[in-house]
Coordinates of C-alpha atoms in Angstrom, one line a residue:
Chain L
M1 CA 9.7 -12.8 0.8
Q2 CA 8.8 -12.7 -2.9
K3 CA 11.2 -11.0 -5.1
I4 CA 11.2 -9.3 -8.3
S5 CA 14.0 -8.0 -10.8
N6 CA 14.4 -4.5 -11.9
T7 CA 13.8 -5.7 -15.5
E8 CA 10.4 -6.8 -15.0
I9 CA 9.9 -3.4 -12.6
Y10 CA 10.5 -1.2 -15.8
F11 CA 8.6 -3.2 -18.0
I12 CA 5.3 -3.3 -15.6
E13 CA 6.2 0.6 -15.2
N14 CA 6.5 1.1 -19.0
G15 CA 3.1 -0.3 -19.7
I16 CA 1.3 1.3 -16.9
N17 CA 2.7 4.9 -18.4
S18 CA 1.5 4.2 -21.4
N19 CA -2.8 2.6 -19.5
L20 CA -1.6 -1.0 -20.4
R21 CA -0.9 -3.9 -18.4
A22 CA 0.5 -7.0 -18.7
D23 CA -3.0 -8.8 -19.2
G24 CA -4.2 -6.4 -21.5
R25 CA -6.3 -4.1 -19.0
S26 CA -5.6 -0.8 -19.2
R27 CA -5.4 1.3 -15.7
N28 CA -9.0 1.6 -14.8
D29 CA -10.3 -2.0 -16.0
Y30 CA -11.0 -5.0 -12.6
R31 CA -10.8 -7.6 -13.9
H32 CA -14.3 -10.5 -13.8
F33 CA -14.4 -11.9 -10.6
S34 CA -17.5 -14.2 -9.4
L35 CA -19.6 -14.4 -6.6
E36 CA -20.8 -17.1 -4.6
T37 CA -23.3 -17.2 -2.1
G38 CA -23.9 -19.5 1.4
E39 CA -21.3 -22.4 0.7
I40 CA -21.4 -22.8 4.7
I41 CA -24.5 -23.9 5.9
H42 CA -23.9 -23.3 9.7
A43 CA -22.7 -19.8 9.2
S44 CA -25.6 -17.9 9.4
G45 CA -24.4 -16.1 6.4
S46 CA -21.6 -17.0 4.1
A47 CA -19.9 -15.6 0.7
R48 CA -16.8 -17.1 -0.9
L49 CA -15.5 -14.8 -4.3
K50 CA -13.1 -15.4 -6.7
I51 CA -10.9 -12.6 -8.5
S52 CA -8.3 -14.6 -11.2
D53 CA -6.3 -16.9 -8.6
T54 CA -7.2 -14.3 -4.7
E55 CA -9.7 -16.9 -3.6
V56 CA -11.2 -15.5 0.1
L57 CA -14.2 -17.3 2.0
V58 CA -16.6 -15.4 4.7
G59 CA -18.9 -16.2 6.3
V60 CA -20.7 -14.7 9.3
K61 CA -21.8 -16.0 12.5
A62 CA -24.6 -13.9 15.0
E63 CA -24.7 -14.3 18.2
I64 CA -26.4 -12.0 21.3
K65 CA -24.9 -9.8 23.5
E66 CA -25.7 -8.5 26.2
I67 CA -24.9 -5.1 27.5
K68 CA -24.9 -4.7 31.0
N69 CA -25.4 -1.4 32.5
A70 CA -25.4 1.1 30.0
Q71 CA -25.1 4.2 32.1
S72 CA -25.1 7.6 30.1
N73 CA -26.0 8.0 25.9
N74 CA -22.1 7.8 25.5
D75 CA -21.3 4.2 26.5
K76 CA -24.1 2.8 24.6
Q77 CA -22.6 4.9 21.6
Q78 CA -19.4 3.5 22.0
E79 CA -21.0 0.2 22.2
D80 CA -23.2 0.6 19.2
L81 CA -19.9 0.6 17.1
K82 CA -18.9 -2.5 18.4
R83 CA -21.6 -4.9 16.8
F84 CA -19.1 -5.6 14.2
I85 CA -16.4 -8.2 15.3
F86 CA -13.3 -9.1 12.4
T87 CA -10.9 -11.1 11.9
V88 CA -8.5 -12.0 9.3
D89 CA -7.0 -15.5 8.5
C90 CA -4.5 -15.7 5.6
C91 CA -3.1 -19.3 4.5
Q92 CA -0.1 -20.0 5.0
S93 CA 0.1 -21.7 1.7
A94 CA -1.9 -18.4 -0.1
S95 CA 1.4 -17.2 -0.7
S96 CA 5.1 -16.8 -1.0
E97 CA 5.1 -13.8 1.8
F98 CA 2.8 -15.0 4.3
T99 CA 5.6 -17.8 4.7
E100 CA 6.9 -16.1 8.1
Q101 CA 4.4 -15.9 11.1
K102 CA 5.5 -13.0 12.5
R103 CA 4.6 -10.9 9.6
L104 CA 1.8 -12.8 8.7
D105 CA 0.1 -12.1 12.2
Q106 CA 0.7 -8.5 11.5
Y107 CA -0.7 -8.4 8.1
N108 CA -3.8 -10.5 9.2
I109 CA -4.0 -7.9 12.1
E110 CA -3.9 -4.6 9.6
L111 CA -6.4 -6.3 7.3
A112 CA -8.3 -7.0 10.0
K113 CA -8.1 -3.3 11.5
Q114 CA -8.7 -1.8 8.0
L115 CA -12.3 -3.2 7.6
E116 CA -13.2 -2.5 11.3
R117 CA -12.1 1.0 10.8
L118 CA -14.5 0.5 7.4
Y119 CA -17.3 -0.2 9.4
S120 CA -17.0 1.5 12.5
H121 CA -19.3 4.3 11.1
P122 CA -22.8 3.9 13.1
S123 CA -24.4 4.7 9.4
V124 CA -23.0 1.5 7.7
V125 CA -25.9 -0.8 9.3
D126 CA -28.8 1.0 10.8
V127 CA -28.8 -1.3 14.2
D128 CA -32.0 -0.6 15.4
K129 CA -34.0 -1.4 13.1
Y130 CA -31.7 -4.7 12.5
L131 CA -29.0 -5.5 15.0
T132 CA -31.3 -4.9 18.2
I133 CA -33.4 -7.5 20.5
V134 CA -34.0 -5.4 23.6
P135 CA -33.5 -2.2 23.4
G136 CA -30.1 -1.3 25.4
K137 CA -29.8 -4.4 26.6
F138 CA -29.5 -7.8 23.9
Y139 CA -28.2 -6.8 20.8
W140 CA -27.4 -8.9 17.8
N141 CA -23.6 -9.3 17.3
L142 CA -22.2 -10.1 13.9
C143 CA -18.8 -12.1 13.7
I144 CA -16.9 -11.7 10.3
D145 CA -14.5 -14.5 10.0
A146 CA -12.9 -14.4 6.6
M147 CA -10.1 -16.9 5.1
V148 CA -7.8 -15.9 2.1
L149 CA -7.0 -18.8 0.8
D150 CA -5.1 -18.0 -2.2
S151 CA -3.7 -14.7 -3.5
D152 CA -3.0 -12.9 -6.3
G153 CA -2.9 -9.2 -5.3
N154 CA -6.2 -7.1 -4.1
L155 CA -6.5 -8.9 -1.1
L156 CA -8.9 -5.5 0.6
D157 CA -11.2 -4.9 -2.2
A158 CA -11.5 -8.4 -2.6
L159 CA -12.4 -9.1 0.9
S160 CA -14.4 -5.9 1.3
I161 CA -16.8 -7.6 -1.4
A162 CA -17.0 -10.6 0.0
I163 CA -17.8 -9.5 3.3
R164 CA -20.8 -7.0 1.4
A165 CA -22.2 -10.6 -0.3
A166 CA -21.9 -12.2 2.8
L167 CA -23.4 -10.5 5.0
Y168 CA -26.5 -9.4 1.9
N169 CA -26.9 -13.6 2.2
T170 CA -27.1 -13.5 6.2
V171 CA -30.4 -14.3 8.0
L172 CA -31.3 -13.8 11.3
P173 CA -33.4 -16.3 13.4
K174 CA -36.6 -14.3 14.9
I175 CA -36.9 -13.5 18.3
K176 CA -39.5 -14.0 20.9
V177 CA -38.5 -11.9 23.9
I178 CA -40.2 -13.0 27.6
T179 CA -40.1 -11.4 31.0
S180 CA -40.8 -13.1 33.5
E181 CA -41.8 -11.9 36.9
Y182 CA -38.7 -11.2 38.2
Q183 CA -37.6 -8.6 35.2
E184 CA -36.0 -12.0 33.7
I185 CA -35.6 -11.9 30.2
T186 CA -35.4 -15.1 28.2
F187 CA -35.4 -16.1 24.8
E188 CA -37.1 -18.3 22.6
V189 CA -35.9 -19.0 18.8
S190 CA -38.4 -19.1 16.0
E191 CA -37.8 -22.6 14.8
D192 CA -39.8 -22.2 11.1
P193 CA -36.9 -21.7 9.1
E194 CA -38.8 -19.7 6.8
D195 CA -39.7 -17.2 9.6
V196 CA -36.2 -15.0 9.6
I197 CA -35.0 -11.5 9.7
S198 CA -33.1 -10.8 6.2
L199 CA -30.1 -8.6 6.2
K200 CA -30.5 -8.3 2.9
D201 CA -31.6 -4.1 2.8
A202 CA -29.7 -3.5 5.6
I203 CA -26.2 -3.6 3.6
E204 CA -27.3 -0.6 1.0
N205 CA -24.8 1.4 2.9
V206 CA -22.3 -1.2 3.5
P207 CA -19.3 0.3 2.2
I208 CA -16.6 -1.3 -0.2
F209 CA -12.9 -1.0 -0.5
I210 CA -11.0 0.4 -3.6
T211 CA -7.6 -0.1 -3.4
L212 CA -5.5 2.6 -5.6
N213 CA -1.7 1.6 -6.0
Q214 CA 0.6 3.9 -7.1
I215 CA 2.4 2.7 -9.8
G216 CA 5.9 4.7 -11.5
S217 CA 5.2 8.3 -12.2
Q218 CA 3.6 10.9 -9.5
S219 CA -0.2 10.3 -11.5
S220 CA -0.4 6.8 -12.7
F221 CA -2.6 4.1 -10.6
I222 CA -3.8 1.3 -10.7
I223 CA -7.0 0.2 -9.4
D224 CA -6.7 -4.5 -9.1
S225 CA -3.0 -4.6 -8.9
T226 CA -2.2 -8.4 -9.5
L227 CA 0.7 -10.4 -7.3
Q228 CA 3.1 -9.2 -9.8
E229 CA 2.1 -5.5 -10.0
E230 CA 2.2 -4.5 -5.8
L231 CA 5.6 -6.0 -5.5
C232 CA 6.5 -2.4 -7.6
I233 CA 4.1 -0.2 -6.0
N234 CA 5.7 2.9 -4.7
S235 CA 2.7 4.1 -2.4
K236 CA -1.5 2.1 -2.0
L237 CA -4.2 4.4 -0.8
C238 CA -7.5 2.1 -0.1
I239 CA -10.1 4.1 0.0
G240 CA -13.6 3.3 1.3
I241 CA -17.0 4.2 -0.7
N242 CA -20.7 3.4 -0.4
Q243 CA -24.1 3.5 -2.5
K244 CA -24.6 6.9 -2.1
S245 CA -20.6 7.8 -2.9
M246 CA -20.0 8.9 0.7
I247 CA -16.6 8.6 1.8
C248 CA -16.2 6.0 4.3
S249 CA -12.3 5.6 4.9
I250 CA -9.2 6.3 3.9
Q251 CA -5.6 4.5 4.9
K252 CA -2.4 4.9 3.1
S253 CA -0.8 1.4 3.7
S254 CA 2.6 -0.2 3.0
G255 CA 4.4 2.1 -0.1
M256 CA 8.2 3.6 1.0
E257 CA 6.9 6.9 -0.8
G258 CA 4.7 9.9 -0.2
L259 CA 2.2 11.3 -2.1
E260 CA 1.3 14.6 -3.8
P261 CA -2.0 16.7 -2.3
Q262 CA -2.8 16.5 -5.8
T263 CA -2.8 13.4 -6.3
I264 CA -4.5 12.5 -3.9
I265 CA -7.5 14.5 -4.8
Q266 CA -7.5 12.4 -8.3
M267 CA -7.4 9.5 -6.8
I268 CA -10.3 9.9 -3.7
K269 CA -11.9 10.9 -7.6
S270 CA -11.7 8.0 -8.9
A271 CA -12.5 5.8 -6.9
K272 CA -15.4 7.4 -6.1
Q273 CA -16.3 7.0 -9.5
I274 CA -15.1 3.1 -9.5
G275 CA -16.7 1.5 -6.6
V276 CA -20.3 3.8 -7.1
Q277 CA -20.1 1.3 -10.1
I278 CA -18.8 -2.2 -8.4
I279 CA -21.4 -1.4 -6.0
S280 CA -24.5 -1.5 -8.6
T281 CA -23.0 -4.2 -10.6
M282 CA -22.5 -6.4 -7.2
D283 CA -26.2 -5.4 -6.0
K284 CA -27.9 -6.3 -9.4
A285 CA -26.1 -9.5 -9.5
L286 CA -26.9 -10.6 -5.9
K287 CA -30.4 -9.3 -6.9
L288 CA -30.8 -12.1 -9.7
N289 CA -29.3 -15.4 -7.7
P290 CA -31.1 -15.0 -4.6
Chain V
M1 CA 2.3 30.6 54.1
R2 CA -0.8 28.1 55.7
G3 CA -3.1 31.2 54.3
S4 CA -1.6 31.1 51.2
F5 CA -2.2 27.3 51.0
R6 CA -5.8 27.8 52.0
L7 CA -6.3 29.8 49.0
F8 CA -4.3 28.0 46.4
Y9 CA -6.6 25.4 47.6
I10 CA -9.8 27.1 46.9
Q11 CA -8.9 28.0 43.4
K12 CA -8.4 25.1 42.2
K13 CA -11.8 23.4 44.2
K14 CA -13.5 26.2 42.0
E15 CA -11.6 25.2 38.7
Q16 CA -12.2 22.1 39.8
Q17 CA -16.2 22.8 39.3
K18 CA -16.1 24.9 36.6
N19 CA -14.8 22.0 34.5
E20 CA -17.5 19.8 36.0
Q21 CA -20.4 22.6 34.9
N22 CA -18.2 22.4 31.5
E23 CA -18.8 18.6 30.7
N24 CA -22.0 18.7 32.0
K25 CA -23.0 21.1 29.3
N26 CA -21.5 19.1 26.9
N27 CA -23.1 15.9 28.0
N28 CA -26.6 18.1 27.1
N29 CA -26.3 18.6 23.5
S30 CA -23.1 16.4 22.5
I31 CA -22.6 17.5 18.6
D32 CA -22.7 20.7 19.8
I33 CA -19.7 21.3 21.9
Q34 CA -17.9 24.1 22.7
R35 CA -13.8 24.2 23.1
N36 CA -12.5 26.1 26.1
N37 CA -10.7 29.1 25.2
R38 CA -10.2 28.0 21.6
S39 CA -11.3 28.1 18.0
D40 CA -12.7 25.1 15.7
E41 CA -8.9 25.6 13.9
Q42 CA -6.8 26.7 17.1
F43 CA -3.7 24.4 18.6
R44 CA -3.3 23.5 22.0
Q45 CA -0.3 24.8 23.7
I46 CA 2.7 22.7 22.7
F47 CA 6.0 21.3 24.1
L48 CA 9.0 19.7 23.2
K49 CA 11.7 17.9 24.2
S50 CA 14.4 16.4 22.9
G51 CA 17.9 14.4 24.4
I52 CA 15.9 13.8 27.0
V53 CA 16.8 9.8 27.4
S54 CA 20.4 9.4 28.2
Q55 CA 20.6 5.5 26.6
A56 CA 19.0 6.0 23.5
S57 CA 20.4 7.2 20.4
G58 CA 18.1 9.8 19.8
S59 CA 14.9 11.1 22.4
C60 CA 11.8 13.0 21.8
Y61 CA 9.6 14.1 25.0
I62 CA 6.4 16.5 23.8
E63 CA 3.3 17.7 25.5
I64 CA 0.2 19.1 24.0
E65 CA -1.4 20.4 27.0
K66 CA -2.6 16.8 28.9
T67 CA -1.2 14.5 26.5
K68 CA 1.8 13.5 27.4
V69 CA 4.3 11.1 24.9
L70 CA 8.1 9.7 25.6
C71 CA 9.4 8.7 21.9
S72 CA 13.2 6.8 22.2
V73 CA 14.8 5.8 18.7
H74 CA 17.5 3.0 19.1
G75 CA 20.1 2.7 16.4
P76 CA 21.0 2.4 13.1
R77 CA 22.1 -0.8 15.0
A78 CA 23.9 -4.2 14.0
S79 CA 21.2 -6.4 12.8
H80 CA 21.3 -10.0 14.6
K81 CA 19.1 -11.5 11.5
T82 CA 20.7 -11.6 7.6
E83 CA 17.9 -11.4 6.0
E84 CA 18.0 -7.5 5.4
F85 CA 20.8 -6.8 3.7
V86 CA 20.6 -4.2 1.2
A87 CA 18.5 -1.6 3.4
A88 CA 18.3 -1.1 7.2
K89 CA 14.8 -2.5 9.3
F90 CA 12.8 -0.2 10.4
N91 CA 10.6 -0.8 14.0
C92 CA 8.0 0.7 15.6
E93 CA 6.0 0.0 18.7
L94 CA 3.7 2.4 20.9
K95 CA 2.2 1.1 24.2
Y96 CA -0.4 3.3 26.1
T97 CA 0.7 2.7 29.8
T98 CA -1.5 1.2 32.4
F99 CA -2.2 5.0 33.4
S100 CA -3.0 6.3 30.2
S101 CA -6.3 6.6 30.7
S102 CA -9.7 6.5 32.4
V103 CA -11.4 4.7 30.1
D104 CA -9.5 1.9 28.2
K105 CA -7.6 -0.4 29.9
Y106 CA -4.1 -1.4 29.0
D107 CA -2.2 -3.9 30.1
Y108 CA 1.2 -5.0 29.9
T109 CA 1.4 -7.0 26.3
E110 CA 0.1 -4.8 23.2
N111 CA -3.1 -5.0 22.7
N112 CA -4.6 -4.8 18.7
K113 CA -5.2 -1.1 19.1
E114 CA -1.8 -0.4 20.1
K115 CA 0.0 -2.6 17.3
D116 CA -2.4 -0.4 14.5
Q117 CA -1.7 2.6 15.2
S118 CA 2.5 1.0 15.6
L119 CA 2.2 0.4 12.2
I120 CA 0.4 3.4 10.9
I121 CA 2.8 5.6 12.8
R122 CA 5.6 3.1 11.1
E123 CA 4.1 3.8 7.8
A124 CA 3.9 7.7 8.5
L125 CA 7.9 8.0 9.1
I126 CA 9.0 5.1 6.8
G127 CA 9.1 7.0 3.6
S128 CA 11.2 9.5 5.4
V129 CA 13.8 7.9 6.3
R130 CA 17.3 7.3 4.1
L131 CA 17.4 3.5 5.3
E132 CA 19.6 2.2 2.5
K133 CA 22.6 3.8 3.4
Y134 CA 22.4 2.7 6.8
P135 CA 22.5 -1.1 5.2
K136 CA 22.5 -4.5 7.6
T137 CA 20.9 -2.5 10.2
V138 CA 17.6 -1.8 12.4
I139 CA 16.3 1.3 13.5
D140 CA 13.7 0.7 16.6
I141 CA 11.6 3.5 17.8
Y142 CA 9.8 3.3 20.4
I143 CA 7.2 5.2 22.0
L144 CA 5.7 5.3 25.3
V145 CA 2.1 7.2 25.8
L146 CA 1.9 8.4 29.5
N147 CA -1.8 10.3 29.4
D148 CA -3.8 10.2 26.5
D149 CA -6.4 13.3 26.3
G150 CA -6.8 12.9 22.2
N151 CA -4.4 14.1 19.7
V152 CA -1.8 11.3 20.5
M153 CA -0.8 9.9 17.1
V154 CA 0.4 13.1 16.0
A155 CA 2.5 13.5 19.5
S156 CA 3.9 10.1 18.4
I157 CA 4.6 10.7 14.7
T158 CA 5.7 14.1 15.5
A159 CA 8.1 13.3 18.8
A160 CA 9.1 10.0 16.4
S161 CA 10.4 12.7 13.6
M162 CA 12.0 14.8 16.4
A163 CA 13.8 11.9 17.8
L164 CA 14.6 10.8 14.6
A165 CA 16.4 13.8 13.7
D166 CA 17.5 14.3 17.1
A167 CA 19.6 10.2 16.9
G168 CA 21.6 12.2 13.3
V169 CA 19.3 9.5 11.2
E170 CA 19.9 11.0 7.7
M171 CA 16.2 11.7 6.3
Y172 CA 14.8 12.8 3.2
D173 CA 12.6 15.8 5.7
M174 CA 10.8 15.9 9.0
V175 CA 7.4 14.1 9.4
A176 CA 4.5 16.8 10.5
S177 CA 1.4 15.8 11.4
C178 CA -1.9 17.1 12.3
S179 CA -5.4 15.3 12.7
S180 CA -9.0 16.3 13.0
V181 CA -12.5 15.5 14.2
C182 CA -15.1 16.3 11.6
T183 CA -19.2 17.0 13.3
K184 CA -22.1 17.2 11.4
D185 CA -21.1 20.6 10.1
R186 CA -17.4 21.4 11.7
I187 CA -14.3 21.0 11.2
L188 CA -12.2 20.8 14.8
L189 CA -8.4 20.1 14.3
D190 CA -6.3 19.0 17.2
P191 CA -9.3 17.3 19.1
S192 CA -9.3 16.3 22.9
Y193 CA -9.6 13.3 24.2
Q194 CA -13.4 14.2 24.6
E195 CA -14.0 15.8 20.7
E196 CA -12.0 12.2 19.4
S197 CA -14.9 10.0 21.5
L198 CA -17.8 12.0 20.2
P199 CA -20.3 9.6 18.3
N200 CA -21.2 9.9 14.5
T201 CA -18.2 11.6 14.0
T202 CA -15.2 11.2 11.5
N203 CA -11.6 11.5 12.6
I204 CA -9.4 12.5 10.6
L205 CA -5.1 12.1 10.4
V206 CA -2.6 13.7 7.9
A207 CA 1.1 13.3 7.5
K208 CA 2.8 15.0 5.9
M209 CA 6.8 16.1 4.8
P210 CA 6.6 19.8 3.8
A211 CA 10.1 20.5 2.1
L212 CA 8.8 17.5 -0.5
N213 CA 5.7 18.2 -0.6
Q214 CA 4.2 14.6 -0.1
V215 CA 2.0 13.1 2.6
T216 CA 3.1 10.0 4.0
Q217 CA 0.3 9.1 6.1
L218 CA -4.0 9.8 5.2
V219 CA -6.1 8.2 7.4
Q220 CA -10.3 8.6 7.6
S221 CA -13.0 6.5 9.3
G222 CA -16.3 7.8 9.5
D223 CA -18.5 8.6 6.8
L224 CA -18.1 12.7 5.0
S225 CA -18.8 13.3 1.6
Y226 CA -16.1 14.2 -1.0
N227 CA -15.8 17.9 -0.9
T228 CA -15.9 17.8 3.1
V229 CA -12.9 15.0 2.7
I230 CA -10.9 17.2 0.2
E231 CA -11.9 20.3 2.5
A232 CA -10.5 18.7 6.2
V233 CA -7.4 16.8 3.6
D234 CA -6.5 20.3 3.1
L235 CA -7.3 22.4 7.1
N236 CA -5.3 19.3 7.7
I237 CA -2.1 20.1 5.6
D238 CA -2.0 23.8 6.8
G239 CA -1.8 22.1 10.2
C240 CA 1.0 19.9 9.1
D241 CA 3.2 23.1 8.0
K242 CA 2.3 24.9 11.2
I243 CA 3.4 22.1 13.2
Y244 CA 6.9 21.7 11.7
S245 CA 7.6 25.5 11.9
I246 CA 7.4 24.8 15.5
M247 CA 9.8 21.0 15.4
K248 CA 12.5 23.5 13.0
Q249 CA 12.3 26.2 15.5
N250 CA 12.7 23.7 18.4
L251 CA 15.9 21.6 16.3
I252 CA 17.4 24.5 16.0
D253 CA 17.3 25.4 19.5
S254 CA 18.3 22.4 21.0
L255 CA 21.1 22.6 18.7
E256 CA 22.0 26.0 19.8
K257 CA 21.9 24.9 23.7
Q258 CA 23.8 21.7 23.1
L259 CA 26.7 23.3 21.4
K260 CA 27.3 25.8 24.4
D261 CA 26.8 23.6 26.3
K262 CA 29.9 21.8 24.9
D263 CA 31.8 25.4 25.5
N264 CA 30.6 25.8 28.6
N265 CA 32.2 22.1 28.8
N266 CA 34.9 22.8 27.4
N267 CA 36.0 26.1 28.6
N268 CA 35.6 24.7 32.5
N269 CA 37.7 21.8 31.5
N270 CA 40.3 24.4 30.7
M271 CA 40.1 25.9 33.3
D272 CA 41.0 23.3 35.4
I273 CA 43.8 22.5 33.6
K274 CA 45.4 25.8 34.9

């Protein structure tokens, strides 16, 4: 476990109260980040994100999933929600907080579940349009594996941005469905590397997380926290925002203190503004360098 | 005797048929659901009883109609590890029984859903407990879901908070919680299992310490506009206050009962001596 001294906490808290942080940013400033896509050649899509020392790598692998005897409509809907399978793996070397195996496992599950909750709504990706092979029977399943290579705070936001970029980068092979006499279905995969379905247009509604950390007084909160700042947070609210500024997920996590309802409303408001900004800059950058 | 039994059987059968009809109705137009005998903002009947497990420091049993949850608190007891020195360690474990649900399958090992829910419950409660009062100890909370008919998280958080109070652990306040399901144009408080698993809906859970006016947990999954979120959170906060008053009343009742029992015992003992 990493520890922080009382004087350091005092320094950070006072800085944040007067809207100036240790690295010169104000409360609502994001650090610069660099995004690279298509780094893993064997994956259907991949992205790598660096925010200061935080480094995450995301690979998307597509596989065909057969749904057996989906009888009622309700069952099908339930299955539809599970088009994305998330696993998060934090390297033990990434942070001194991850050295304990049991804590690390818990943390991995926590992150994966939070991401799953963000993607749980069917409006995130149009399943019928992009991920259906044979309606009601065969679908594309996207296994999204994220690795945290290095940590300098703000992991969840970094993961969600990297996943969005990886999905932008994802291409699925075109598939020809052949039905034989006995209603058996076989697939013919197109071998032409140009003849593919890209998920570029599908990510329009894909949300990202904005984590707001409340440090010091009740009404002062920051985004994009560093590792040092994360050690002295009172409470933390992760809010999922998409391009239409809809709120896709909220979770309060890892904080010892509660939040006043007024503060929560303020937090959601500012998350909404910041989220839309980041998504639009991100989309611009992705479109410039395909 | 026999006749009355037969009458009872016939009545039951009629009820069953009625329920089946209702279910069929709900399946046909899944968004436009009818609630049985209650409005959108009405809770189901809640039954609470604390002090139910004799071996635990504190325990509580809760029924929200068919949702049945049992929670026991062990500790504060001595910790074997020396790592946590300043404050008590706080563990929380939620387990669904194998027979708790007819849809989801559970076995004896803890799956990811249970781990995730345990973490959410832990997060909701940890702010209320004065951990610094119990250095070098652990507090374990075990929650067992006997039957799942929706709103399990609310039942668990309520039961756990009551069990902590029953165990005599020092707290700032009890945590009350409330959840709702938002469909296109309606917000349904205290959802049943059927309502929770509707497609295209959003679940919101709020846990709150009413005396301090602090929200300790807020979980939302799904797609909602800003205004709806605010409205739903406000509704849930009001719901928390309602549940809190039930919890408080129940705690006072159980204490009074304990005192009465003690008095009775003392009187009996005195009689014996005479």
